[in-house]
Amino acid sequence: MGLVNLKANEIIHKKGDTVETIEIVVKGKVCVTIDGESITVEVGGILGAAEHPGKKYAFTYTSMEESAVYSYPYSSQDDLYKVVSSNPKISPILAAQTIKIIVSSIDKYNDDYDKICAEIEQIKKDAQEYPVMAISVGQEVEHFPEIENVNPPEKVSALSEWQEKFYRTMASKEDLLKKYCYGLSADIANGMILYSIQALSFNAACRLELAEYYENMTKQVAKFKSTMQLVRAKANDMKRNGTEGQATDIDIKDALNTILQYADADEKATANFREIIKEFKATPGRYDSSDESRALRRKVAQDYYTIYTSAFLRSLSDPMVPSEVMMFLMFGFVDEELAGLENTRQLYVLMKTYKPDPEGLVMTCYEWLKKVYGMQREPSRNEFDEDYFTALRTLKTSGDISEAQMEEMKMDPLERLKFEVKNLLALGNRMSFGRPSMYVPVFDSENVVRPLDTAYVDYKKIHDFYDYIRSVDYSVFCRGGLYSNVEINVPQVLLNEDVTPIMILMPNMGSRAAVWQEIEGKKRNTPARLIISIFNTETLDDILIKLCGEFRWEMCKTEQGVHWNDVTDPSLTSMYCDYLQFYKKNHSLSTDMKEKLKTQLQKFNNNYKNVFVSDYISYIKFEANASPRLNKIAREILFTFCPFSKELREKMADNPQYGELIKKFTAHNAGLARPLTNIMKRLQNEGIEIPDELKTQYEFFKK
């Protein structure tokens, strides 16, 4: 009890809690809400005056800004008089605020009643249009007898006409009454407060009755409204597709209901998701660091993926998926108000003009999940670095599933999909978002920090970057392999196979990209799986150069296995680890260089991989443009294992930092190419066609 300081958007009392206290607002503003409808209480307002002590709160009380309330025990109606009479100095303010709250409550009741009547009128109108509209979109017409009995509620006035006029006039003369009436005596002000609280209680009861009616009515018409929503969405899509209107003509309404109706997921998950999005949308400080906001953001993700999975499965067999649903599957869009009008229009245009990558190497997460469900791709690894089959064996070993269940799940497309949604979609979405503590999976205008058309990542941008990175680090996506063919007497040839990774565009606006897995299973010639937000908030080239550095490191570790940091088996990772571990004893580094390296290690918490990635970025962006950034040792290791392309080497042949390195590389490369050249000459002389693998390797050496 006593003074309670509140942060913005902090809940004071929640609907359903037990009424034990009553508060006076002494600073800021408080929102009093029931079923999404609210009134504002300012300084001097009494919170909980319309509630019943010992019962459950009918309303939710939330601070709208930094506020403060003075709390008193509230065990009986007599406590109200004690609270009022114990504050004689501010009784005029309390009286004026109580009158103002009554008027706001009356206005809110009238507004709510009018909205309900308008909604019922729209339902009746929709019921007449529904059969024709359903047929027009190729949907079977259903019968909904329950909507025939839906009628407007009886309007109950808590106050008589003269009482309402009395309170409205009192509110309009607030300044005069505080000076010439309430200020004359605390007893006058207290009497007005207690008399007004009775009227407030009567009106609150009417609002609760109206809210109960609306809740029951909503349940009664829910099936029809959902069906009509989906039919209208498909009809609107047909209209949009049949016209050549501008983006400004796009008018998407009530998208959340369309998505939820289409998904037809578990009833509890659907209801929870609808309520949490409503609450999330109505919370202005939803991204602040308060415990309430953190909990709210976590709740948004609880049922999101259940809805996503259900909508995804239905879309597979639907030739006419509503635009709202496709925007949900591709971008995480759930609500036009949450996304903002202009962003909604942009998302619609991007969804409608989306073209898949002809090479199939860049795809939305929705397209990727279709490949996993269709058994065209194996599910990705989970957070414990287990692939799907290893994860199943772990479950079988722990006794969670039987041998028969494991065998059945191996080829079950639904189980594979669930595994991929739980791991790649849920975890990858959070990772690519870039701010884990602020993460929500739904598209929100508050996260839009760059214009969508600028931030949008499509397959052309990714392929353009691949061309660029290969023009600098030509072997970035290469991995080692072996070729042998005893029929033509080719015993064993080392290959460098260029395997372009798969880039999966995650449905969010984020700032990160990540190497999800560098190979598929144990096959080293399979493409890596990289993830990036479909809307990138950073400079795309910088993000992708960093990603290539991470891929270089992880791929080397995979190829080297347990010897990845063993300097007796030279590799990118082992040489870099040795360089960073023993830099203090390295006589090739000056004192200044050692100090810089020490600072760099501290910056990255002695994480050798992150130090390498930082150097790799400098190597690609600056060193390749003849702008030195690296020390001699780092430059030599990077050039040895990530050599520049032939064109760049020729340009840098006279560069004092790279001249000797290039000569050494050229000689080494010629030595590796010589046995292959001899084999190809022999095959030519014998009239045997040279295998494509050898031709490709020969072209690689020429680079």
XYZ file of C-alpha atoms in Angstrom:
703
model
C 0.000 0.000 0.000
C 1.106 3.601 -0.475
C 2.715 5.321 -3.436
C 3.368 3.107 -6.454
C 5.484 4.397 -9.370
C 4.660 2.925 -12.768
C 6.488 2.651 -16.072
C 4.685 3.215 -19.355
C 2.389 0.296 -20.315
C 2.651 -1.327 -16.884
C -0.420 -3.277 -15.810
C -1.808 -2.176 -12.441
C -4.711 -4.631 -12.267
C -5.678 -7.273 -14.789
C -9.183 -8.496 -15.593
C -9.799 -11.608 -13.511
C -7.519 -10.637 -10.604
C -9.062 -10.314 -7.136
C -10.101 -6.798 -6.069
C -8.143 -5.956 -2.905
C -7.058 -2.326 -3.380
C -8.309 0.968 -4.727
C -6.013 3.650 -6.222
C -5.927 7.388 -6.811
C -3.950 8.551 -9.865
C -1.434 11.168 -8.702
C 0.684 11.348 -11.859
C 0.257 10.469 -15.542
C -2.650 8.661 -17.195
C -4.235 5.229 -16.811
C -6.184 3.275 -19.409
C -9.236 1.306 -18.181
C -10.031 -1.440 -20.703
C -12.659 -4.095 -21.333
C -12.550 -6.261 -24.473
C -10.295 -3.819 -26.272
C -12.483 -0.775 -25.560
C -11.060 1.756 -23.108
C -11.451 5.086 -21.341
C -8.674 7.289 -19.956
C -8.352 8.254 -16.291
C -6.128 11.261 -15.501
C -4.663 12.739 -12.302
C -7.292 12.726 -9.539
C -9.192 9.746 -10.959
C -10.113 6.856 -8.679
C -9.255 3.394 -10.037
C -11.479 0.479 -9.110
C -14.397 2.584 -7.813
C -16.792 0.612 -10.032
C -15.359 -2.771 -8.942
C -16.610 -4.931 -6.067
C -14.156 -5.748 -3.234
C -13.328 -9.440 -2.951
C -14.671 -10.135 -6.461
C -12.761 -10.344 -9.751
C -11.717 -7.245 -11.668
C -14.033 -6.666 -14.637
C -11.616 -4.183 -16.233
C -7.881 -4.055 -16.905
C -5.966 -0.978 -15.661
C -2.742 -0.039 -17.507
C -0.491 3.014 -17.237
C -0.328 4.931 -20.523
C 2.900 6.746 -19.647
C 5.193 7.089 -16.647
C 2.635 7.401 -13.853
C 2.088 7.063 -10.124
C -0.877 5.945 -8.029
C -1.575 5.942 -4.312
C -2.938 2.578 -3.258
C -5.382 1.894 -0.390
C -6.835 -1.382 0.966
C -10.326 -2.083 -0.354
C -12.260 -4.753 1.519
C -15.731 -3.132 1.663
C -17.674 -0.178 0.258
C -17.004 1.688 3.534
C -13.346 1.902 2.504
C -14.369 4.192 -0.339
C -15.536 6.840 2.144
C -12.294 6.470 4.130
C -10.213 6.984 0.981
C -12.194 10.017 -0.139
C -12.351 11.655 3.291
C -8.621 11.114 3.921
C -7.741 13.390 0.989
C -9.491 16.724 1.797
C -6.858 18.840 0.042
C -7.395 17.183 -3.346
C -11.115 16.418 -2.962
C -12.098 19.083 -5.582
C -9.809 17.375 -8.122
C -11.184 13.927 -7.202
C -14.752 15.183 -7.604
C -14.066 16.778 -11.004
C -12.278 13.663 -12.294
C -15.042 11.352 -11.093
C -17.615 13.407 -13.024
C -15.381 13.295 -16.120
C -15.027 9.503 -15.851
C -18.818 9.078 -15.673
C -19.291 11.099 -18.877
C -16.526 9.096 -20.633
C -18.153 5.854 -19.484
C -21.567 6.927 -20.834
C -20.026 7.928 -24.168
C -18.142 4.642 -24.405
C -21.315 2.635 -23.725
C -23.134 4.501 -26.507
C -20.208 4.010 -28.903
C -19.998 0.298 -28.145
C -23.746 -0.115 -28.624
C -23.655 1.658 -31.988
C -20.697 -0.475 -33.145
C -22.506 -3.693 -32.226
C -25.651 -2.604 -34.088
C -23.565 -1.673 -37.147
C -21.815 -5.056 -37.042
C -25.124 -6.920 -36.864
C -26.436 -4.904 -39.806
C -23.306 -5.858 -41.787
C -23.748 -9.540 -40.894
C -27.323 -9.463 -42.237
C -26.102 -7.795 -45.415
C -23.272 -10.331 -45.810
C -25.715 -13.201 -45.341
C -27.635 -12.008 -48.408
C -24.470 -11.620 -50.537
C -22.771 -14.817 -49.376
C -24.401 -17.459 -51.670
C -23.642 -15.605 -54.914
C -20.117 -14.669 -53.784
C -19.314 -18.241 -52.714
C -20.383 -19.608 -56.101
C -18.325 -16.939 -57.907
C -15.102 -18.148 -56.235
C -15.918 -21.824 -56.708
C -16.749 -22.575 -53.096
C -19.620 -24.749 -51.896
C -22.485 -22.761 -50.338
C -23.051 -23.565 -46.650
C -26.145 -22.860 -44.552
C -25.854 -20.849 -41.320
C -29.201 -20.934 -39.469
C -27.618 -19.432 -36.322
C -27.313 -15.978 -37.874
C -31.075 -15.736 -38.482
C -31.634 -15.197 -34.739
C -29.028 -12.462 -34.323
C -30.713 -9.197 -33.341
C -29.485 -5.921 -31.830
C -29.305 -5.924 -28.000
C -31.702 -3.932 -25.896
C -30.228 -0.546 -25.047
C -30.232 -0.177 -21.264
C -29.672 3.284 -19.787
C -28.022 3.180 -16.391
C -29.001 6.789 -15.805
C -32.203 8.662 -16.487
C -32.222 11.466 -19.037
C -32.030 14.171 -16.360
C -29.141 12.420 -14.615
C -27.130 12.183 -17.832
C -27.729 15.876 -18.570
C -26.790 16.676 -14.973
C -23.414 14.953 -15.219
C -22.639 16.351 -18.675
C -23.380 19.898 -17.473
C -21.277 19.356 -14.336
C -18.364 18.203 -16.539
C -18.698 21.266 -18.780
C -18.588 23.611 -15.738
C -15.634 21.860 -14.087
C -13.527 24.975 -13.384
C -16.410 26.927 -11.817
C -17.489 23.982 -9.658
C -13.960 23.385 -8.362
C -13.710 27.046 -7.360
C -17.217 27.848 -6.063
C -18.644 24.476 -5.026
C -16.181 21.643 -4.346
C -13.644 24.080 -2.897
C -16.068 25.450 -0.289
C -16.025 22.272 1.758
C -14.402 18.849 1.564
C -17.752 17.374 2.647
C -19.465 18.795 -0.456
C -16.754 17.380 -2.725
C -16.784 14.031 -0.911
C -20.553 13.765 -1.161
C -20.416 14.447 -4.896
C -17.678 11.835 -5.334
C -19.574 9.090 -3.465
C -22.862 9.933 -5.189
C -21.113 9.882 -8.591
C -19.379 6.572 -7.878
C -22.806 4.951 -7.500
C -23.765 6.242 -10.950
C -20.408 5.010 -12.301
C -21.083 1.534 -10.874
C -24.512 1.398 -12.549
C -23.033 2.380 -15.912
C -20.154 -0.096 -15.504
C -22.707 -2.866 -14.975
C -24.417 -1.871 -18.257
C -21.059 -1.937 -20.082
C -20.306 -5.383 -18.682
C -23.732 -6.642 -19.786
C -23.148 -5.239 -23.279
C -19.677 -6.818 -23.395
C -21.156 -10.190 -22.366
C -23.805 -9.918 -25.089
C -21.137 -9.114 -27.686
C -18.977 -12.058 -26.582
C -21.893 -14.486 -26.947
C -22.953 -12.956 -30.251
C -19.391 -13.193 -31.578
C -19.253 -16.912 -30.747
C -22.640 -17.422 -32.405
C -21.643 -15.821 -35.728
C -17.952 -16.792 -35.687
C -18.245 -19.598 -38.242
C -20.238 -17.496 -40.699
C -17.949 -14.468 -40.328
C -14.845 -16.594 -40.886
C -16.341 -18.281 -43.949
C -17.506 -14.971 -45.374
C -14.117 -13.446 -44.674
C -12.369 -16.121 -46.715
C -14.877 -15.923 -49.567
C -14.561 -12.139 -49.706
C -10.738 -12.371 -49.683
C -10.787 -14.700 -52.694
C -13.362 -12.513 -54.468
C -11.225 -9.419 -53.846
C -8.204 -11.248 -55.236
C -10.132 -12.033 -58.406
C -11.045 -8.349 -58.767
C -7.447 -7.232 -58.205
C -6.140 -9.760 -60.723
C -8.674 -8.599 -63.286
C -7.637 -4.943 -63.152
C -4.451 -2.987 -63.708
C -4.813 -0.673 -60.735
C -1.952 1.025 -58.939
C -0.551 -0.129 -55.599
C -2.537 2.658 -53.948
C -5.728 0.862 -54.995
C -4.927 -2.167 -52.831
C -7.284 -2.249 -49.871
C -6.756 -5.251 -47.589
C -9.012 -5.397 -44.542
C -9.321 -7.765 -41.591
C -6.349 -9.831 -42.781
C -5.880 -11.646 -39.467
C -9.322 -13.227 -39.606
C -8.745 -14.277 -43.220
C -5.454 -15.941 -42.284
C -6.880 -17.679 -39.206
C -9.965 -18.892 -41.083
C -7.799 -20.209 -43.907
C -5.363 -21.940 -41.541
C -8.236 -23.589 -39.640
C -5.768 -24.547 -36.914
C -6.426 -25.795 -33.387
C -9.284 -23.765 -31.867
C -7.342 -22.834 -28.745
C -4.247 -21.772 -30.709
C -6.410 -19.690 -33.046
C -8.204 -17.916 -30.196
C -4.954 -17.282 -28.326
C -3.225 -15.904 -31.410
C -6.125 -13.593 -32.239
C -6.138 -12.189 -28.697
C -2.381 -11.766 -28.438
C -2.175 -9.924 -31.778
C -5.006 -7.661 -30.626
C -3.145 -6.941 -27.380
C 0.213 -6.569 -29.142
C -1.233 -4.114 -31.643
C -2.846 -2.039 -28.881
C 0.380 -1.776 -26.839
C 2.338 1.337 -27.829
C 5.506 0.332 -25.938
C 5.599 -3.257 -27.187
C 9.346 -3.085 -27.890
C 10.519 -1.559 -24.621
C 12.597 -3.517 -22.110
C 9.917 -3.962 -19.429
C 9.068 -7.471 -18.230
C 5.488 -7.055 -19.486
C 6.636 -6.161 -23.004
C 9.133 -9.028 -23.065
C 6.406 -11.479 -22.020
C 4.076 -10.030 -24.647
C 6.644 -10.529 -27.416
C 7.214 -14.130 -26.322
C 3.480 -14.810 -26.402
C 3.251 -13.660 -30.025
C 5.550 -16.521 -31.076
C 3.787 -19.220 -29.012
C 1.054 -20.108 -31.517
C 2.463 -18.372 -34.608
C 4.131 -21.499 -35.984
C 1.055 -23.647 -35.366
C -0.959 -21.207 -37.497
C 1.841 -21.065 -40.077
C 2.028 -24.855 -40.424
C -1.738 -25.217 -40.850
C -1.911 -22.436 -43.457
C 1.086 -23.922 -45.275
C -0.468 -27.397 -45.491
C -3.758 -26.072 -46.848
C -1.995 -23.900 -49.430
C -0.343 -26.953 -51.005
C -3.619 -28.141 -52.528
C -5.243 -24.743 -53.081
C -4.858 -23.241 -56.577
C -6.222 -19.893 -55.338
C -4.509 -19.020 -52.045
C -5.760 -15.632 -50.753
C -3.224 -12.814 -51.039
C -3.316 -12.199 -47.286
C -2.293 -15.818 -46.666
C 0.549 -15.712 -49.199
C 1.804 -12.476 -47.609
C 1.689 -14.280 -44.252
C 3.640 -17.268 -45.572
C 6.238 -15.180 -47.425
C 6.684 -12.155 -45.151
C 5.100 -12.926 -41.749
C 2.294 -10.402 -42.455
C -0.733 -10.885 -40.157
C -2.543 -7.566 -39.803
C -2.885 -4.500 -42.025
C -2.984 -2.101 -39.069
C 0.113 -3.644 -37.498
C 1.945 -3.497 -40.826
C 0.681 -0.045 -41.793
C -1.307 0.860 -44.918
C 1.654 1.713 -47.166
C 3.679 -1.340 -46.079
C 0.653 -3.587 -46.662
C 0.361 -2.286 -50.215
C 4.087 -2.778 -50.789
C 3.970 -6.339 -49.458
C 1.033 -7.106 -51.729
C 2.885 -5.805 -54.793
C 6.075 -7.718 -53.866
C 4.061 -10.898 -53.327
C 2.226 -10.542 -56.657
C 5.370 -9.730 -58.656
C 7.557 -12.372 -56.970
C 9.412 -14.622 -59.408
C 11.161 -17.817 -58.275
C 14.864 -18.245 -58.968
C 15.189 -20.155 -62.283
C 18.258 -21.899 -60.859
C 16.436 -22.872 -57.651
C 19.267 -21.640 -55.431
C 17.501 -18.670 -53.831
C 14.056 -19.239 -52.386
C 11.616 -18.008 -49.801
C 11.203 -20.075 -46.659
C 7.751 -21.039 -47.948
C 9.300 -22.491 -51.132
C 11.953 -24.286 -49.087
C 9.352 -25.887 -46.810
C 7.499 -27.119 -49.898
C 10.663 -28.905 -51.011
C 11.129 -30.473 -47.579
C 7.486 -31.584 -47.419
C 7.676 -32.895 -50.986
C 10.734 -35.026 -50.028
C 12.918 -33.144 -52.524
C 15.219 -31.942 -49.742
C 16.201 -33.421 -46.412
C 15.251 -31.432 -43.282
C 17.934 -29.132 -41.879
C 19.934 -29.725 -38.722
C 18.482 -28.755 -35.371
C 20.010 -26.570 -32.638
C 22.089 -29.538 -31.413
C 23.608 -29.939 -34.909
C 21.666 -33.182 -35.431
C 20.150 -33.959 -38.804
C 16.620 -35.369 -38.984
C 17.624 -39.029 -38.841
C 20.087 -38.516 -35.987
C 17.397 -36.628 -34.051
C 14.999 -39.552 -34.551
C 17.602 -42.015 -33.263
C 18.119 -39.797 -30.217
C 14.364 -39.899 -29.527
C 14.344 -43.670 -29.957
C 17.353 -44.108 -27.642
C 15.715 -41.969 -24.954
C 12.534 -44.039 -25.198
C 10.319 -41.235 -26.530
C 9.475 -43.223 -29.678
C 9.642 -46.906 -30.612
C 11.633 -48.526 -33.411
C 8.471 -48.828 -35.534
C 7.588 -45.164 -34.977
C 11.107 -44.120 -35.923
C 10.958 -46.030 -39.206
C 7.532 -44.572 -39.986
C 8.628 -41.003 -39.193
C 11.689 -41.229 -41.446
C 9.533 -40.990 -44.559
C 6.566 -39.090 -43.114
C 6.363 -35.707 -44.926
C 4.345 -34.119 -42.103
C 6.887 -35.088 -39.436
C 9.682 -33.786 -41.649
C 7.800 -30.507 -42.075
C 7.240 -30.135 -38.319
C 10.946 -30.727 -37.698
C 11.884 -28.058 -40.258
C 9.356 -25.533 -38.929
C 10.536 -26.068 -35.359
C 14.192 -25.683 -36.270
C 14.943 -23.775 -39.452
C 11.853 -21.533 -39.486
C 11.474 -20.829 -35.763
C 15.171 -20.661 -34.827
C 16.377 -19.241 -38.135
C 13.744 -16.525 -38.062
C 14.906 -15.388 -34.629
C 18.574 -15.581 -35.627
C 18.196 -13.580 -38.857
C 16.053 -10.953 -37.094
C 19.261 -9.858 -35.386
C 17.840 -8.647 -32.050
C 16.795 -11.768 -30.122
C 15.371 -9.889 -27.120
C 13.136 -7.789 -29.421
C 12.135 -10.632 -31.737
C 8.574 -11.173 -32.939
C 7.766 -13.365 -35.957
C 4.995 -11.075 -37.263
C 5.550 -8.171 -39.661
C 5.334 -4.903 -37.705
C 5.747 -1.384 -39.099
C 7.844 -0.480 -36.034
C 10.601 -2.769 -37.345
C 10.621 -1.136 -40.789
C 13.751 1.007 -40.692
C 14.360 1.025 -44.464
C 11.919 1.344 -47.394
C 10.671 -2.124 -48.259
C 11.597 -1.903 -51.943
C 15.190 -1.032 -50.942
C 15.430 -3.648 -48.184
C 13.826 -6.414 -50.281
C 16.185 -9.276 -51.151
C 15.417 -11.192 -54.345
C 17.276 -13.887 -56.241
C 18.876 -11.376 -58.644
C 20.594 -9.477 -55.793
C 21.954 -12.735 -54.372
C 23.258 -13.986 -57.733
C 24.822 -10.594 -58.442
C 26.673 -10.880 -55.150
C 27.788 -14.443 -55.943
C 29.268 -13.129 -59.207
C 31.021 -10.343 -57.315
C 32.514 -12.520 -54.550
C 33.779 -15.053 -57.119
C 35.425 -12.208 -59.032
C 37.501 -11.578 -55.899
C 37.664 -14.897 -53.997
C 37.088 -17.311 -56.876
C 37.290 -20.491 -54.763
C 34.954 -19.331 -51.970
C 32.342 -22.041 -52.624
C 34.760 -24.781 -53.664
C 35.320 -27.950 -51.719
C 37.756 -30.808 -52.241
C 36.898 -34.124 -53.848
C 38.405 -37.126 -55.656
C 37.904 -38.513 -59.151
C 39.016 -41.903 -60.413
C 38.180 -43.978 -63.491
C 39.979 -47.296 -63.821
C 38.480 -47.904 -67.293
C 40.556 -45.065 -68.749
C 43.451 -45.578 -66.326
C 42.875 -42.473 -64.192
C 43.688 -43.736 -60.676
C 43.004 -40.642 -58.564
C 42.717 -36.914 -59.238
C 42.048 -34.216 -56.657
C 39.091 -32.018 -57.598
C 37.930 -28.578 -56.498
C 34.198 -28.604 -57.039
C 32.341 -25.265 -57.019
C 28.994 -25.797 -55.272
C 26.761 -22.714 -55.063
C 24.939 -22.578 -51.707
C 21.178 -22.402 -51.259
C 20.007 -19.077 -49.843
C 16.749 -19.213 -47.871
C 14.906 -15.904 -47.417
C 13.405 -15.808 -43.931
C 10.001 -14.077 -43.472
C 11.082 -11.059 -41.414
C 12.822 -7.689 -41.562
C 16.192 -8.302 -39.939
C 19.867 -7.465 -39.902
C 21.661 -10.823 -39.973
C 22.562 -13.690 -42.244
C 23.889 -17.047 -41.067
C 25.399 -20.322 -42.228
C 22.741 -22.816 -41.153
C 24.702 -25.824 -42.369
C 27.677 -26.094 -44.683
C 26.810 -29.495 -46.225
C 23.827 -31.852 -46.305
C 24.365 -34.956 -44.218
C 27.919 -36.223 -44.809
C 28.143 -35.525 -48.536
C 30.732 -32.826 -49.089
C 29.566 -31.978 -52.601
C 26.100 -30.903 -51.428
C 25.164 -27.198 -51.275
C 25.381 -25.242 -48.045
C 22.217 -23.747 -46.562
C 22.427 -20.050 -45.789
C 19.675 -17.882 -44.328
C 18.995 -14.140 -44.534
C 15.987 -11.919 -43.820
C 13.887 -11.282 -46.923
C 13.992 -7.611 -45.886
C 17.557 -6.674 -44.965
C 18.064 -3.588 -42.793
C 21.842 -3.399 -43.333
C 24.072 -3.004 -46.401
C 23.521 -6.272 -48.278
C 27.079 -6.679 -49.606
C 28.564 -6.196 -46.122
C 26.219 -8.794 -44.639
C 26.997 -11.316 -47.391
C 30.780 -10.791 -47.300
C 30.670 -11.533 -43.583
C 28.536 -14.592 -44.350
C 31.118 -15.857 -46.853
C 33.834 -15.458 -44.215
C 31.786 -17.535 -41.784
C 31.186 -20.129 -44.502
C 34.919 -20.322 -45.280
C 35.672 -21.088 -41.622
C 32.876 -23.616 -41.100
C 33.543 -25.425 -44.380
C 37.222 -25.781 -43.517
C 36.332 -27.233 -40.099
C 33.996 -29.726 -41.762
C 36.611 -30.820 -44.297
C 39.401 -31.074 -41.728
C 37.306 -32.858 -39.106
C 39.150 -33.360 -35.806
C 42.328 -31.845 -37.313
C 40.731 -28.443 -37.946
C 43.101 -26.748 -35.463
C 46.094 -29.069 -35.867
C 48.911 -26.987 -37.341
C 50.772 -30.131 -38.509
C 47.969 -30.502 -41.070
C 47.979 -26.992 -42.588
C 44.569 -25.486 -43.310
C 42.867 -22.123 -43.070
C 41.540 -22.777 -39.553
C 44.659 -24.456 -38.139
C 47.009 -21.768 -39.454
C 44.793 -18.966 -38.209
C 44.423 -20.554 -34.772
C 48.191 -20.979 -34.529
C 48.758 -17.366 -35.650
C 46.308 -15.954 -33.091
C 47.385 -18.225 -30.251
C 51.109 -17.463 -30.512
C 51.112 -13.947 -31.971
C 53.121 -12.579 -28.990
C 56.099 -14.791 -29.946
C 55.871 -14.009 -33.660
C 58.968 -11.998 -34.636
C 57.394 -11.011 -37.962
C 54.925 -8.771 -36.124
C 55.931 -5.358 -34.829
C 54.991 -4.123 -31.360
C 52.250 -1.939 -32.834
C 50.835 -4.857 -34.786
C 50.783 -7.016 -31.669
C 48.947 -4.288 -29.761
C 46.362 -3.989 -32.538
C 45.923 -7.761 -32.578
C 45.542 -7.813 -28.793
C 42.793 -5.164 -29.041
C 41.113 -7.121 -31.835
C 41.097 -10.320 -29.782
C 39.623 -8.473 -26.805
C 36.945 -6.965 -29.044
C 35.880 -10.452 -30.161
C 36.309 -12.104 -26.729
C 39.186 -14.271 -28.015
C 36.870 -15.916 -30.544
C 39.254 -16.905 -33.347
C 36.477 -17.410 -35.874
C 35.157 -13.863 -35.385
C 38.672 -12.423 -35.692
C 39.120 -14.323 -38.964
C 35.755 -13.103 -40.296
C 36.706 -9.523 -39.448
C 39.995 -9.954 -41.341
C 38.218 -11.640 -44.256
C 35.919 -8.604 -44.616
C 38.979 -6.316 -44.741
C 40.635 -8.689 -47.202
C 37.696 -8.606 -49.653
C 36.685 -4.943 -49.282
C 40.060 -3.240 -48.955
C 43.033 -5.490 -49.680
C 41.481 -6.540 -52.999
C 41.352 -2.832 -53.908
C 45.034 -2.245 -53.053
C 44.200 -0.603 -49.727
C 46.258 -2.439 -47.058
C 44.486 -3.238 -43.781
C 46.019 -6.536 -42.646
C 49.381 -7.423 -41.140
C 51.850 -9.579 -43.045
C 50.928 -12.893 -41.364
C 47.158 -12.536 -41.744
C 47.581 -11.453 -45.383
C 49.736 -14.484 -46.182
C 47.340 -16.987 -44.598
C 44.314 -15.471 -46.317
C 45.991 -15.325 -49.724
C 47.212 -18.909 -49.367
C 43.789 -20.373 -48.634
C 41.512 -17.700 -50.194
C 43.546 -16.572 -53.221
C 42.378 -13.668 -55.369
C 41.063 -14.352 -58.868
C 43.433 -14.397 -61.849
C 42.334 -10.921 -62.979
C 43.109 -9.421 -59.565
C 46.427 -11.276 -59.289
C 47.531 -9.828 -62.604
C 46.635 -6.312 -61.451
C 48.476 -6.786 -58.153
C 51.564 -8.489 -59.510
C 53.660 -5.361 -58.864
C 52.133 -4.702 -55.452
C 54.913 -4.999 -52.826
C 52.543 -6.658 -50.319
C 51.374 -9.325 -52.798
C 54.140 -9.685 -55.406
C 56.004 -12.556 -53.707
C 52.776 -14.225 -52.578
C 51.466 -14.250 -56.145
C 54.705 -15.731 -57.515
C 54.650 -18.446 -54.874
C 50.966 -19.200 -55.576
C 51.529 -19.348 -59.349
C 54.373 -21.836 -58.965
C 52.388 -23.982 -56.518
C 49.328 -23.932 -58.758
C 51.397 -24.945 -61.799
C 52.793 -27.861 -59.838
C 49.298 -29.059 -58.947
C 48.065 -28.653 -62.524
C 50.977 -30.535 -64.159
C 49.806 -34.116 -63.380
C 46.303 -33.251 -64.601
C 47.677 -31.753 -67.824
C 49.715 -34.932 -68.443
C 46.653 -37.133 -67.920
C 44.571 -35.032 -70.323
C 47.327 -35.133 -72.992
C 47.570 -38.920 -72.662
C 43.805 -39.324 -73.049
C 43.852 -37.062 -76.112
C 46.661 -39.067 -77.711
C 44.785 -42.286 -77.049
C 41.610 -40.854 -78.600
C 39.665 -41.118 -75.335
C 37.126 -38.402 -74.540
C 38.231 -36.319 -71.573
C 35.705 -36.567 -68.666
C 33.865 -33.358 -67.735
C 35.264 -33.549 -64.187
C 38.831 -33.232 -65.506
C 37.884 -30.376 -67.846
C 36.237 -28.513 -64.960
C 39.296 -28.993 -62.744
C 41.561 -27.772 -65.548
C 39.442 -24.613 -65.866
C 39.684 -24.176 -62.101
C 43.488 -24.197 -62.235
C 43.380 -21.584 -65.022
C 41.480 -19.226 -62.689
